[in-house]
CSV table of C-alpha atoms in Angstrom, one decimal:
chain,number,residue,atom,x,y,z
A,72,MET,CA,137.5,79.8,128.6
A,73,GLY,CA,135.2,82.7,127.6
A,74,ASP,CA,137.9,85.3,127.6
A,75,SER,CA,136.5,86.9,124.4
A,76,SER,CA,133.7,88.5,126.5
A,77,GLU,CA,134.1,91.3,129.0
A,78,PHE,CA,132.6,89.1,131.6
A,79,GLY,CA,135.1,86.4,131.0
A,80,PHE,CA,137.9,88.9,130.9
A,81,GLU,CA,136.7,90.3,134.2
A,82,LEU,CA,136.9,86.9,135.9
A,83,ARG,CA,140.4,86.4,134.5
A,84,THR,CA,141.4,89.8,135.8
A,85,CYS,CA,140.1,89.0,139.3
A,86,ARG,CA,142.0,85.7,139.3
A,87,TRP,CA,145.2,87.4,138.2
A,88,VAL,CA,144.8,90.0,140.9
A,89,GLU,CA,144.2,87.2,143.5
A,90,ARG,CA,147.5,85.5,142.4
A,91,GLU,CA,149.8,88.4,141.7
A,92,TRP,CA,148.7,91.5,143.7
A,93,PRO,CA,150.3,93.6,145.0
A,94,THR,CA,152.3,94.5,141.9
A,95,ALA,CA,155.1,96.3,143.7
A,96,ALA,CA,158.0,94.0,144.6
A,97,GLU,CA,158.8,96.0,147.8
A,98,ASP,CA,155.4,95.1,149.3
A,99,ASP,CA,155.6,92.7,152.2
A,100,SER,CA,153.3,90.0,151.1
A,101,ASP,CA,153.7,88.1,154.4
A,102,SER,CA,151.8,90.9,156.3
A,103,THR,CA,149.5,91.9,153.5
A,104,ALA,CA,146.3,90.0,152.4
A,105,ILE,CA,143.8,91.0,149.7
A,106,VAL,CA,140.1,90.5,149.2
A,107,VAL,CA,138.8,90.8,145.6
A,108,ALA,CA,135.2,91.4,144.5
A,109,ARG,CA,133.5,92.3,141.2
A,110,GLN,CA,130.7,94.6,140.1
A,111,LEU,CA,130.6,96.6,143.3
A,112,GLY,CA,130.5,100.3,144.3
A,113,THR,CA,128.2,103.1,145.3
A,114,LYS,CA,124.8,104.2,144.0
A,115,ARG,CA,126.6,106.7,141.7
A,116,ARG,CA,129.5,104.5,140.6
A,117,ARG,CA,130.1,100.8,140.1
A,118,TRP,CA,133.5,99.3,139.5
A,119,ASP,CA,134.3,96.1,137.6
A,120,THR,CA,136.9,94.9,140.2
A,121,ILE,CA,137.6,96.0,143.7
A,122,VAL,CA,140.8,95.0,145.6
A,123,VAL,CA,141.0,95.6,149.3
A,124,GLU,CA,144.5,95.4,150.7
A,125,CYS,CA,144.4,94.3,154.3
A,126,ASP,CA,146.6,93.8,157.3
A,127,ARG,CA,146.6,90.0,157.6
A,128,GLU,CA,146.2,89.8,161.3
A,129,ALA,CA,143.5,92.4,161.4
A,130,LEU,CA,141.7,90.6,158.6
A,131,GLU,CA,141.7,87.4,160.7
A,132,ARG,CA,140.1,89.4,163.6
A,133,ARG,CA,137.5,90.7,161.2
A,134,ALA,CA,136.4,87.0,160.7
A,135,ARG,CA,135.0,87.0,164.3
A,136,PHE,CA,132.1,89.1,163.0
A,137,GLY,CA,131.1,86.5,160.4
A,138,PRO,CA,131.1,86.2,156.6
A,139,GLU,CA,128.2,88.6,156.1
A,140,ARG,CA,128.8,92.3,155.6
A,141,LEU,CA,128.2,94.9,158.4
A,142,ASP,CA,126.2,97.7,156.8
A,143,GLY,CA,126.3,101.3,157.9
A,144,ASP,CA,123.9,100.9,160.8
A,145,LEU,CA,125.6,97.8,162.1
A,146,LEU,CA,129.0,99.4,161.8
A,147,HIS,CA,127.8,102.3,163.9
A,148,VAL,CA,126.8,99.9,166.7
A,149,VAL,CA,129.8,97.5,166.5
A,150,ARG,CA,132.5,100.1,166.2
A,151,ASN,CA,131.2,102.2,169.1
A,152,ALA,CA,129.9,99.5,171.5
A,153,PRO,CA,131.5,100.0,174.9
A,154,ALA,CA,133.7,97.6,176.8
A,155,GLU,CA,131.4,97.7,179.8
A,156,TRP,CA,127.6,97.6,180.0
A,157,ALA,CA,126.0,101.0,179.1
A,158,PHE,CA,122.7,102.4,178.0
A,159,TYR,CA,123.0,102.4,174.2
A,160,ARG,CA,122.1,106.1,173.9
A,161,ASP,CA,124.9,107.0,176.3
A,162,ALA,CA,127.4,104.7,174.6
A,163,LEU,CA,126.8,105.5,170.9
A,164,PRO,CA,127.3,108.9,169.2
A,165,HIS,CA,124.1,110.3,167.7
A,166,PRO,CA,123.8,108.7,164.3
A,167,GLY,CA,122.1,111.6,162.5
A,168,TYR,CA,118.9,109.7,162.1
A,169,PRO,CA,116.1,108.5,164.5
A,170,TRP,CA,117.2,106.2,167.4
A,171,ARG,CA,114.6,103.6,166.5
A,172,TYR,CA,116.8,102.5,163.6
A,173,VAL,CA,119.7,102.2,166.0
A,174,ARG,CA,117.6,99.9,168.2
A,175,GLU,CA,116.8,97.7,165.1
A,176,ALA,CA,120.6,97.5,164.3
A,177,ILE,CA,121.3,96.6,167.9
A,178,HIS,CA,118.8,93.7,167.7
A,179,GLN,CA,120.4,92.6,164.4
A,180,ALA,CA,123.9,92.7,165.9
A,181,ASP,CA,122.7,90.7,168.9
A,182,ASP,CA,121.0,88.1,166.6
A,183,ARG,CA,124.3,87.8,164.7
A,184,GLY,CA,126.3,87.4,168.0
A,185,VAL,CA,128.6,90.4,167.4
A,186,VAL,CA,127.4,92.5,170.4
A,187,GLU,CA,125.9,91.6,173.8
A,188,THR,CA,122.6,93.2,175.0
A,189,ARG,CA,120.6,93.1,178.2
A,190,ARG,CA,117.5,94.8,179.7
A,191,ASN,CA,117.9,97.1,182.6
A,192,GLY,CA,114.3,98.1,183.3
A,193,ASN,CA,113.1,99.8,180.1
A,194,ARG,CA,116.6,100.4,178.9
A,195,ILE,CA,118.6,98.4,176.4
A,196,GLU,CA,122.2,98.1,177.5
A,197,ILE,CA,125.0,96.9,175.2
A,198,ARG,CA,128.5,95.7,175.5
A,199,ARG,CA,131.0,94.8,172.8
A,200,LYS,CA,132.3,91.2,172.3
A,201,TRP,CA,135.4,92.3,170.4
A,202,SER,CA,136.9,95.5,169.2
A,203,TYR,CA,136.2,96.0,165.5
A,204,PRO,CA,139.7,95.9,163.8
A,205,ASP,CA,141.2,98.5,161.5
A,206,TRP,CA,141.6,95.8,158.8
A,207,VAL,CA,141.5,98.0,155.6
A,208,ASP,CA,144.8,99.4,154.4
A,209,ARG,CA,144.0,100.4,150.9
A,210,ILE,CA,141.2,100.1,148.3
A,211,VAL,CA,142.0,99.7,144.6
A,212,ALA,CA,139.4,100.1,141.8
A,213,ILE,CA,139.9,98.5,138.4
A,214,GLU,CA,137.9,99.0,135.2
A,215,ASN,CA,138.1,96.1,132.8
A,216,LYS,CA,138.1,97.1,129.1
A,217,PRO,CA,139.4,94.2,127.0
A,218,ASP,CA,138.6,95.9,123.7
A,219,LEU,CA,138.7,99.7,123.9
A,220,ASP,CA,137.1,101.5,120.9
A,221,ARG,CA,136.7,105.3,120.6
A,222,SER,CA,133.2,105.5,122.2
A,223,ALA,CA,134.2,103.2,125.0
A,224,ALA,CA,137.4,105.3,125.6
A,225,ARG,CA,135.3,108.5,125.9
A,226,ALA,CA,133.0,106.9,128.5
A,227,LEU,CA,135.9,105.4,130.4
A,228,GLY,CA,137.7,108.7,130.5
A,229,SER,CA,134.6,110.4,132.1
A,230,GLN,CA,134.3,107.6,134.6
A,231,LEU,CA,138.0,107.7,135.6
A,232,GLU,CA,137.8,111.5,136.0
A,233,HIS,CA,135.0,111.0,138.5
A,234,ASP,CA,137.1,108.4,140.4
A,235,VAL,CA,140.1,110.7,140.5
A,236,ALA,CA,138.1,113.7,141.7
A,237,MET,CA,136.2,111.8,144.3
A,238,ALA,CA,139.2,109.8,145.5
A,239,LEU,CA,137.3,107.1,147.2
A,240,ALA,CA,139.9,104.5,146.1
A,241,ASP,CA,143.6,104.8,146.8
A,242,GLU,CA,144.3,103.9,143.2
A,243,VAL,CA,142.3,103.5,140.0
A,244,TRP,CA,143.4,101.2,137.2
A,245,VAL,CA,142.3,100.1,133.7
A,246,ALA,CA,142.9,96.5,132.7
A,247,THR,CA,142.9,95.9,129.0
A,248,ARG,CA,143.8,93.0,126.7
A,249,ARG,CA,147.5,92.9,125.9
A,250,THR,CA,148.3,93.5,122.2
A,251,ASP,CA,152.1,93.0,122.3
A,252,GLU,CA,152.5,96.1,120.2
A,253,ARG,CA,155.5,98.3,121.0
A,254,VAL,CA,153.2,100.8,122.7
A,255,GLU,CA,149.9,99.6,123.9
A,256,PRO,CA,147.1,101.5,122.1
A,257,ILE,CA,145.3,102.4,125.3
A,258,LEU,CA,148.2,104.8,126.1
A,259,PHE,CA,147.1,107.0,123.2
A,260,GLU,CA,143.6,107.5,124.7
A,261,ASP,CA,142.7,110.6,126.6
A,262,LEU,CA,142.6,109.1,130.1
A,263,PRO,CA,143.5,110.7,133.4
A,264,VAL,CA,147.3,110.4,134.1
A,265,GLU,CA,146.4,109.4,137.6
A,266,ALA,CA,145.0,106.1,136.4
A,267,GLY,CA,147.2,103.0,136.1
A,268,VAL,CA,147.1,100.7,133.0
A,269,LEU,CA,147.4,97.0,133.1
A,270,ALA,CA,147.9,95.0,129.9
A,271,LEU,CA,146.6,91.4,130.6
A,272,ASP,CA,146.8,88.3,128.5
A,273,PRO,CA,143.7,86.5,129.7
A,274,ARG,CA,144.7,83.1,128.4
A,275,ASP,CA,148.1,82.8,130.1
A,276,LEU,CA,147.2,85.1,133.0
A,277,ASP,CA,150.3,87.1,132.3
A,278,ALA,CA,150.2,90.9,132.7
A,279,GLU,CA,152.4,94.0,132.4
A,280,VAL,CA,152.0,97.3,134.1
A,281,VAL,CA,152.3,99.8,131.2
A,282,TRP,CA,151.4,102.9,133.2
A,283,HIS,CA,151.8,103.2,137.0
A,284,PRO,CA,149.0,104.9,138.9
A,285,ARG,CA,149.3,107.9,141.3
A,286,SER,CA,148.0,107.5,144.8
A,287,LEU,CA,144.9,109.5,145.4
A,288,ALA,CA,144.2,111.8,148.4
A,289,VAL,CA,141.6,109.6,150.2
A,290,ASP,CA,142.0,111.6,153.4
A,291,ASP,CA,141.1,114.9,151.8
A,292,PRO,CA,137.7,116.2,150.8
A,293,GLY,CA,136.4,114.6,147.6
A,294,THR,CA,134.9,116.4,144.6
A,295,ARG,CA,131.7,114.8,143.3
A,296,ILE,CA,131.0,115.9,139.7
A,297,LEU,CA,127.3,116.4,139.3
A,298,GLU,CA,127.1,117.8,135.8
A,299,ARG,CA,129.7,118.6,133.2
A,300,PRO,CA,129.5,120.7,130.0
A,301,ALA,CA,128.4,118.9,126.9
A,302,GLY,CA,131.3,120.4,125.0
A,303,GLY,CA,131.5,122.2,121.7
A,304,ASP,CA,132.6,125.6,120.6
A,305,ARG,CA,129.5,127.4,121.8
A,306,ASP,CA,129.2,125.6,125.1
A,307,GLY,CA,130.2,128.0,127.8
A,308,SER,CA,128.4,126.3,130.7
A,309,ALA,CA,130.3,125.4,133.9
A,310,ALA,CA,130.6,122.0,135.5
A,311,ARG,CA,128.5,121.5,138.7
A,312,PHE,CA,130.1,119.7,141.6
A,313,GLU,CA,130.0,119.4,145.4
A,314,TYR,CA,132.6,118.6,148.0
A,315,VAL,CA,132.4,115.4,150.1
A,316,ASP,CA,133.6,115.4,153.7
A,317,PRO,CA,136.5,113.1,154.5
A,318,ASP,CA,134.5,111.5,157.3
A,319,GLU,CA,131.7,110.6,154.8
A,320,LYS,CA,134.3,109.2,152.4
A,321,ALA,CA,135.9,107.1,155.2
A,322,GLU,CA,132.5,105.6,156.1
A,323,THR,CA,131.7,104.8,152.4
A,324,ARG,CA,135.2,103.2,152.0
A,325,LEU,CA,134.5,100.9,155.0
A,326,GLU,CA,131.1,100.0,153.7
A,327,ILE,CA,132.6,99.1,150.3
A,328,ALA,CA,135.3,97.0,152.0
A,329,GLU,CA,132.6,95.2,154.0
A,330,ARG,CA,130.6,94.4,150.9
A,331,THR,CA,133.8,93.2,149.2
A,332,TYR,CA,134.5,90.9,152.2
A,333,GLU,CA,131.0,89.4,151.9
A,334,ARG,CA,130.7,89.0,148.2
A,335,GLY,CA,134.1,88.1,146.7
A,336,TRP,CA,134.4,87.7,142.9
A,337,ARG,CA,133.2,84.1,142.7
A,338,SER,CA,129.7,85.1,143.7
A,339,PHE,CA,128.8,85.3,139.9
A,340,VAL,CA,127.0,82.0,140.4
A,341,GLU,CA,124.5,83.7,142.6
A,342,THR,CA,123.1,85.6,139.6
A,343,MET,CA,123.2,82.6,137.2
A,344,ARG,CA,121.4,79.3,137.0
A,345,PRO,CA,123.7,76.5,138.1
A,346,ASP,CA,120.5,74.3,138.5
A,347,CYS,CA,120.2,74.2,134.7
A,348,ARG,CA,121.2,71.0,133.1
A,349,HIS,CA,123.4,72.9,130.6
A,350,PHE,CA,125.4,74.8,133.2
A,351,GLU,CA,129.0,73.7,133.8
A,352,LEU,CA,132.1,74.9,135.6
A,353,ARG,CA,135.3,74.3,133.7
A,354,ALA,CA,138.9,75.0,134.4
A,355,ARG,CA,142.1,74.9,132.4
A,356,ALA,CA,144.9,72.9,134.1
A,357,GLY,CA,142.7,72.6,137.2
A,358,GLU,CA,143.2,76.2,138.1
A,359,GLN,CA,140.3,78.6,137.7
A,360,LEU,CA,136.7,77.6,137.5
A,361,VAL,CA,134.6,79.6,135.0
A,362,PRO,CA,131.0,79.0,133.9
A,363,ARG,CA,130.2,77.4,130.6
A,364,CYS,CA,126.9,76.6,128.8
A,365,SER,CA,126.9,73.3,126.9
A,366,VAL,CA,124.2,74.6,124.5
A,367,LYS,CA,126.0,77.8,123.6
A,368,ASP,CA,129.3,75.9,123.7
A,369,ARG,CA,131.1,78.8,125.3
A,370,SER,CA,131.3,80.7,128.5
A,371,GLN,CA,128.0,82.6,128.9
A,372,THR,CA,127.5,85.9,130.6
A,373,ALA,CA,125.6,86.4,133.9
A,374,ALA,CA,122.9,88.3,131.9
A,375,GLU,CA,122.5,85.4,129.5
A,376,CYS,CA,122.4,82.8,132.2
A,377,SER,CA,119.1,83.6,133.9
A,378,GLY,CA,115.6,82.3,134.4
A,379,SER,CA,114.6,84.1,131.1
A,380,CYS,CA,117.1,82.1,129.0
A,381,PRO,CA,115.0,80.1,126.4
A,382,GLU,CA,117.4,77.2,126.7
A,383,PHE,CA,117.0,76.8,130.4
A,384,GLU,CA,116.2,73.2,131.5
A,385,PRO,CA,116.1,72.2,135.2
A,386,GLU,CA,118.3,69.3,136.3
A,387,PRO,CA,116.6,66.0,135.9
A,388,PRO,CA,115.6,64.5,139.3
A,389,ALA,CA,117.8,61.5,138.7
A,390,TRP,CA,120.9,63.8,138.8
A,391,ARG,CA,120.0,64.6,142.4
A,392,THR,CA,119.7,61.0,143.5
A,393,ARG,CA,122.2,59.0,141.5
A,394,GLY,CA,125.8,59.4,140.5
A,395,TRP,CA,126.5,62.4,142.8
A,396,PRO,CA,127.9,61.8,146.2
A,397,ILE,CA,126.2,65.0,147.6
A,398,GLU,CA,122.7,66.0,148.1
A,399,GLY,CA,121.0,68.4,145.7
A,400,GLY,CA,122.7,67.6,142.4
A,401,PRO,CA,125.5,69.2,140.4
A,402,GLY,CA,124.0,72.7,140.6
A,403,LYS,CA,124.2,72.7,144.4
A,404,ARG,CA,127.7,71.3,144.2
A,405,CYS,CA,128.8,74.1,141.9
A,406,ARG,CA,127.6,76.7,144.4
A,407,ARG,CA,129.3,74.9,147.3
A,408,LEU,CA,132.6,74.6,145.5
A,409,LEU,CA,132.7,78.3,144.6
A,410,GLU,CA,131.7,79.2,148.2
A,411,ASN,CA,134.5,77.1,149.6
A,412,ARG,CA,137.0,78.8,147.4
A,413,ARG,CA,135.6,82.2,148.3
A,414,ARG,CA,135.8,81.4,152.0
A,415,ARG,CA,139.5,80.4,151.8
A,416,ARG,CA,140.3,84.0,150.8
A,417,ARG,CA,139.0,85.2,154.1
A,418,PRO,CA,141.3,83.8,156.8
A,419,GLY,CA,139.8,82.9,160.1
A,420,LEU,CA,136.4,81.9,159.0
């Protein structure tokens, strides 16, 4: 199943989260839905796994706006569009950048059918089609480290300190391979106490919470660490940091949630080559589909499975015309299958 690689472990973590989250027994799963994505974040920080906890009914209302994400410009238009026709400059708050970019976003929103527009002389008037729902309850960030050596632990500790100080996510976690020792080795590492630890058996998809996280102050100003001392007895330099306004954090959180909604964790196929004759999707007990290369005889990583792979061979034309009850061959079928499974995690689409 490819669980020996960090990529394979990451896919198994995403599947475990999809099946078992939230971890607290008191959570009302009937009213809570989750959306899971991988390799997503900001320009300064990328997380292995993102979990967005949602209000189920609000998540269904979000589906009215389509499966594609709404970026910052589109969110500005959609969230502030009036219920009645109005000139866009009167209806929308000043964005902090030139209005011409707002007009472009309005045309995009109109093309996607998420707002209505009309001309009144030389003026563009807008009207909302639906109210944008408050669908995001919490955001959880997970770092996947199946095998944590000393150097990896030092790097992870620095990353988690950044996450705790910034507090973009409500919780931060580390998922590591379960060792079944009396005390999991990761608990001896110098990691922030605010970060939770999940010990996962990737083969059986069985996990144990060995350290519970603390909730972070997402509504307070965040601290962005710009530079930290190198360390050592003679290093007396101070860390450099800046504060981040709560409103900026809220906008970033919503943009992260929108990207999570669009991507999902099964989008790994979009950075691989399913049109290669050696590409396969395999599942144990018919449960989780993971990529596999018949040449390497194992689950390949996304970096390995690319156009630069020396073993790449396009599908034979006969595969696309015989033996397959769909048009386009098995590679297209793999994409369609994963897309259908991704779509099912977004109710209302």
